């Protein structure tokens, strides 16, 4: 367990401890993260190609993904709604904003297409992509650490923002509890059931870590659960921000500090930005730690 934790945390911490990058190098880091996500998803697809009776296995995966996604969404929704009641009218200043669904679906289609392409290539050219994916993951975590440092959050800022901390803890605990409840239905040990759902929207990391621990089919399940979280979050944020701000921000999970942040800012106003950054930052830090501990 400690070896797995070190392999994940060392690149992340190294990136975080590097001196802050200036604007231009930081832009290159962002591009590197984007391309490494594609590389990792391609290798994940190649891993799927090695599964026996792939068609029937993928059909089972679709049903499992729907079950896990529906159950986790219900648990998160209930817990975050109750939190929203406790923080009613907390700092909302924005207005409902339209979503550019064409661009969203295009981006998601590219991600799914990358996995499919990797699977097709793996069927024609069977290779052990594990070593390549491990190297790509280490580099991705290094770059993510650099981006987290660029967010400029100190420990004092993280833990003084009560609402951001409560949102992260509520999402984390409700997700892990549902993962534990689902584990017997999925035929998994409780710790693996919790690990399967602990990506909190970070699909590139969850997909490869779950693949390494439980096999490519479970890795694909985790990837799609987290990808669907991102899509649903983009619909929830402008729809619910004015009625249930912690629910709107919290369901975005780890993406609240990056991908979902522009929509959060437009829908909720400037006051929501530090809440979203703190929540997303804490969940981004928790994901690799929890997965390393639980997927053993």
PDB file of N, CA and C in Angstrom, residues 88-97 236-245 248 264 266-269 272:
ATOM      1  N   UNK A  88     -28.194  28.077   3.175  1.00  0.00           N
ATOM      2  CA  UNK A  88     -29.120  28.726   2.251  1.00  0.00           C
ATOM      3  C   UNK A  88     -28.714  30.187   2.017  1.00  0.00           C
ATOM      4  N   UNK A  89     -28.754  30.605   0.734  1.00  0.00           N
ATOM      5  CA  UNK A  89     -28.454  31.987   0.333  1.00  0.00           C
ATOM      6  C   UNK A  89     -27.035  32.412   0.695  1.00  0.00           C
ATOM      7  N   UNK A  90     -26.105  31.482   0.659  1.00  0.00           N
ATOM      8  CA  UNK A  90     -24.730  31.814   1.026  1.00  0.00           C
ATOM      9  C   UNK A  90     -23.964  32.316  -0.200  1.00  0.00           C
ATOM     10  N   UNK A  91     -23.827  33.634  -0.359  1.00  0.00           N
ATOM     11  CA  UNK A  91     -22.892  34.219  -1.303  1.00  0.00           C
ATOM     12  C   UNK A  91     -23.221  34.099  -2.770  1.00  0.00           C
ATOM     13  N   UNK A  92     -24.477  33.925  -3.182  1.00  0.00           N
ATOM     14  CA  UNK A  92     -24.790  33.783  -4.611  1.00  0.00           C
ATOM     15  C   UNK A  92     -25.078  35.152  -5.220  1.00  0.00           C
ATOM     16  N   UNK A  93     -24.355  35.465  -6.308  1.00  0.00           N
ATOM     17  CA  UNK A  93     -24.511  36.768  -6.930  1.00  0.00           C
ATOM     18  C   UNK A  93     -24.703  36.679  -8.441  1.00  0.00           C
ATOM     19  N   UNK A  94     -24.556  35.518  -9.025  1.00  0.00           N
ATOM     20  CA  UNK A  94     -24.599  35.392 -10.481  1.00  0.00           C
ATOM     21  C   UNK A  94     -26.007  35.175 -10.989  1.00  0.00           C
ATOM     22  N   UNK A  95     -26.079  34.711 -12.218  1.00  0.00           N
ATOM     23  CA  UNK A  95     -27.369  34.431 -12.826  1.00  0.00           C
ATOM     24  C   UNK A  95     -27.239  33.191 -13.700  1.00  0.00           C
ATOM     25  N   UNK A  96     -28.365  32.625 -14.040  1.00  0.00           N
ATOM     26  CA  UNK A  96     -28.352  31.400 -14.834  1.00  0.00           C
ATOM     27  C   UNK A  96     -27.711  31.658 -16.191  1.00  0.00           C
ATOM     28  N   UNK A  97     -26.783  30.763 -16.575  1.00  0.00           N
ATOM     29  CA  UNK A  97     -26.054  30.930 -17.828  1.00  0.00           C
ATOM     30  C   UNK A  97     -26.318  29.730 -18.737  1.00  0.00           C
ATOM     31  N   UNK A 236     -26.192  20.815 -13.941  1.00  0.00           N
ATOM     32  CA  UNK A 236     -26.664  21.173 -12.603  1.00  0.00           C
ATOM     33  C   UNK A 236     -26.226  22.569 -12.184  1.00  0.00           C
ATOM     34  N   UNK A 237     -25.007  22.954 -12.550  1.00  0.00           N
ATOM     35  CA  UNK A 237     -24.446  24.204 -12.023  1.00  0.00           C
ATOM     36  C   UNK A 237     -25.321  25.410 -12.356  1.00  0.00           C
ATOM     37  N   UNK A 238     -25.631  25.677 -13.645  1.00  0.00           N
ATOM     38  CA  UNK A 238     -26.470  26.848 -13.917  1.00  0.00           C
ATOM     39  C   UNK A 238     -27.924  26.660 -13.505  1.00  0.00           C
ATOM     40  N   UNK A 239     -28.376  25.406 -13.421  1.00  0.00           N
ATOM     41  CA  UNK A 239     -29.774  25.134 -13.083  1.00  0.00           C
ATOM     42  C   UNK A 239     -30.046  25.317 -11.595  1.00  0.00           C
ATOM     43  N   UNK A 240     -29.099  24.877 -10.737  1.00  0.00           N
ATOM     44  CA  UNK A 240     -29.348  24.833  -9.295  1.00  0.00           C
ATOM     45  C   UNK A 240     -28.556  25.852  -8.485  1.00  0.00           C
ATOM     46  N   UNK A 241     -27.663  26.603  -9.121  1.00  0.00           N
ATOM     47  CA  UNK A 241     -26.791  27.496  -8.354  1.00  0.00           C
ATOM     48  C   UNK A 241     -27.569  28.465  -7.467  1.00  0.00           C
ATOM     49  N   UNK A 242     -28.656  29.030  -7.981  1.00  0.00           N
ATOM     50  CA  UNK A 242     -29.396  30.029  -7.218  1.00  0.00           C
ATOM     51  C   UNK A 242     -30.288  29.416  -6.131  1.00  0.00           C
ATOM     52  N   UNK A 243     -30.497  28.105  -6.187  1.00  0.00           N
ATOM     53  CA  UNK A 243     -31.349  27.444  -5.196  1.00  0.00           C
ATOM     54  C   UNK A 243     -30.561  26.568  -4.230  1.00  0.00           C
ATOM     55  N   UNK A 244     -29.441  26.004  -4.681  1.00  0.00           N
ATOM     56  CA  UNK A 244     -28.680  25.061  -3.845  1.00  0.00           C
ATOM     57  C   UNK A 244     -27.209  25.133  -4.254  1.00  0.00           C
ATOM     58  N   UNK A 245     -26.545  26.211  -3.854  1.00  0.00           N
ATOM     59  CA  UNK A 245     -25.178  26.447  -4.287  1.00  0.00           C
ATOM     60  C   UNK A 245     -24.194  25.330  -3.904  1.00  0.00           C
ATOM     61  N   UNK A 248     -24.693  22.525  -6.366  1.00  0.00           N
ATOM     62  CA  UNK A 248     -24.212  22.854  -7.707  1.00  0.00           C
ATOM     63  C   UNK A 248     -22.690  22.760  -7.785  1.00  0.00           C
ATOM     64  N   UNK A 264     -19.212  27.857 -12.927  1.00  0.00           N
ATOM     65  CA  UNK A 264     -19.524  28.188 -11.532  1.00  0.00           C
ATOM     66  C   UNK A 264     -19.433  29.701 -11.324  1.00  0.00           C
ATOM     67  N   UNK A 266     -19.715  32.161 -13.549  1.00  0.00           N
ATOM     68  CA  UNK A 266     -20.767  32.871 -14.267  1.00  0.00           C
ATOM     69  C   UNK A 266     -22.131  32.689 -13.593  1.00  0.00           C
ATOM     70  N   UNK A 267     -22.371  31.489 -13.094  1.00  0.00           N
ATOM     71  CA  UNK A 267     -23.683  31.198 -12.519  1.00  0.00           C
ATOM     72  C   UNK A 267     -23.827  31.690 -11.085  1.00  0.00           C
ATOM     73  N   UNK A 268     -22.735  31.700 -10.325  1.00  0.00           N
ATOM     74  CA  UNK A 268     -22.822  32.034  -8.905  1.00  0.00           C
ATOM     75  C   UNK A 268     -22.180  33.327  -8.503  1.00  0.00           C
ATOM     76  N   UNK A 269     -21.394  33.943  -9.407  1.00  0.00           N
ATOM     77  CA  UNK A 269     -20.739  35.186  -9.071  1.00  0.00           C
ATOM     78  C   UNK A 269     -19.374  34.969  -8.439  1.00  0.00           C
ATOM     79  N   UNK A 272     -18.482  32.677  -5.263  1.00  0.00           N
ATOM     80  CA  UNK A 272     -18.460  31.216  -5.354  1.00  0.00           C
ATOM     81  C   UNK A 272     -17.089  30.680  -5.748  1.00  0.00           C
TER      82      UNK A 272
END
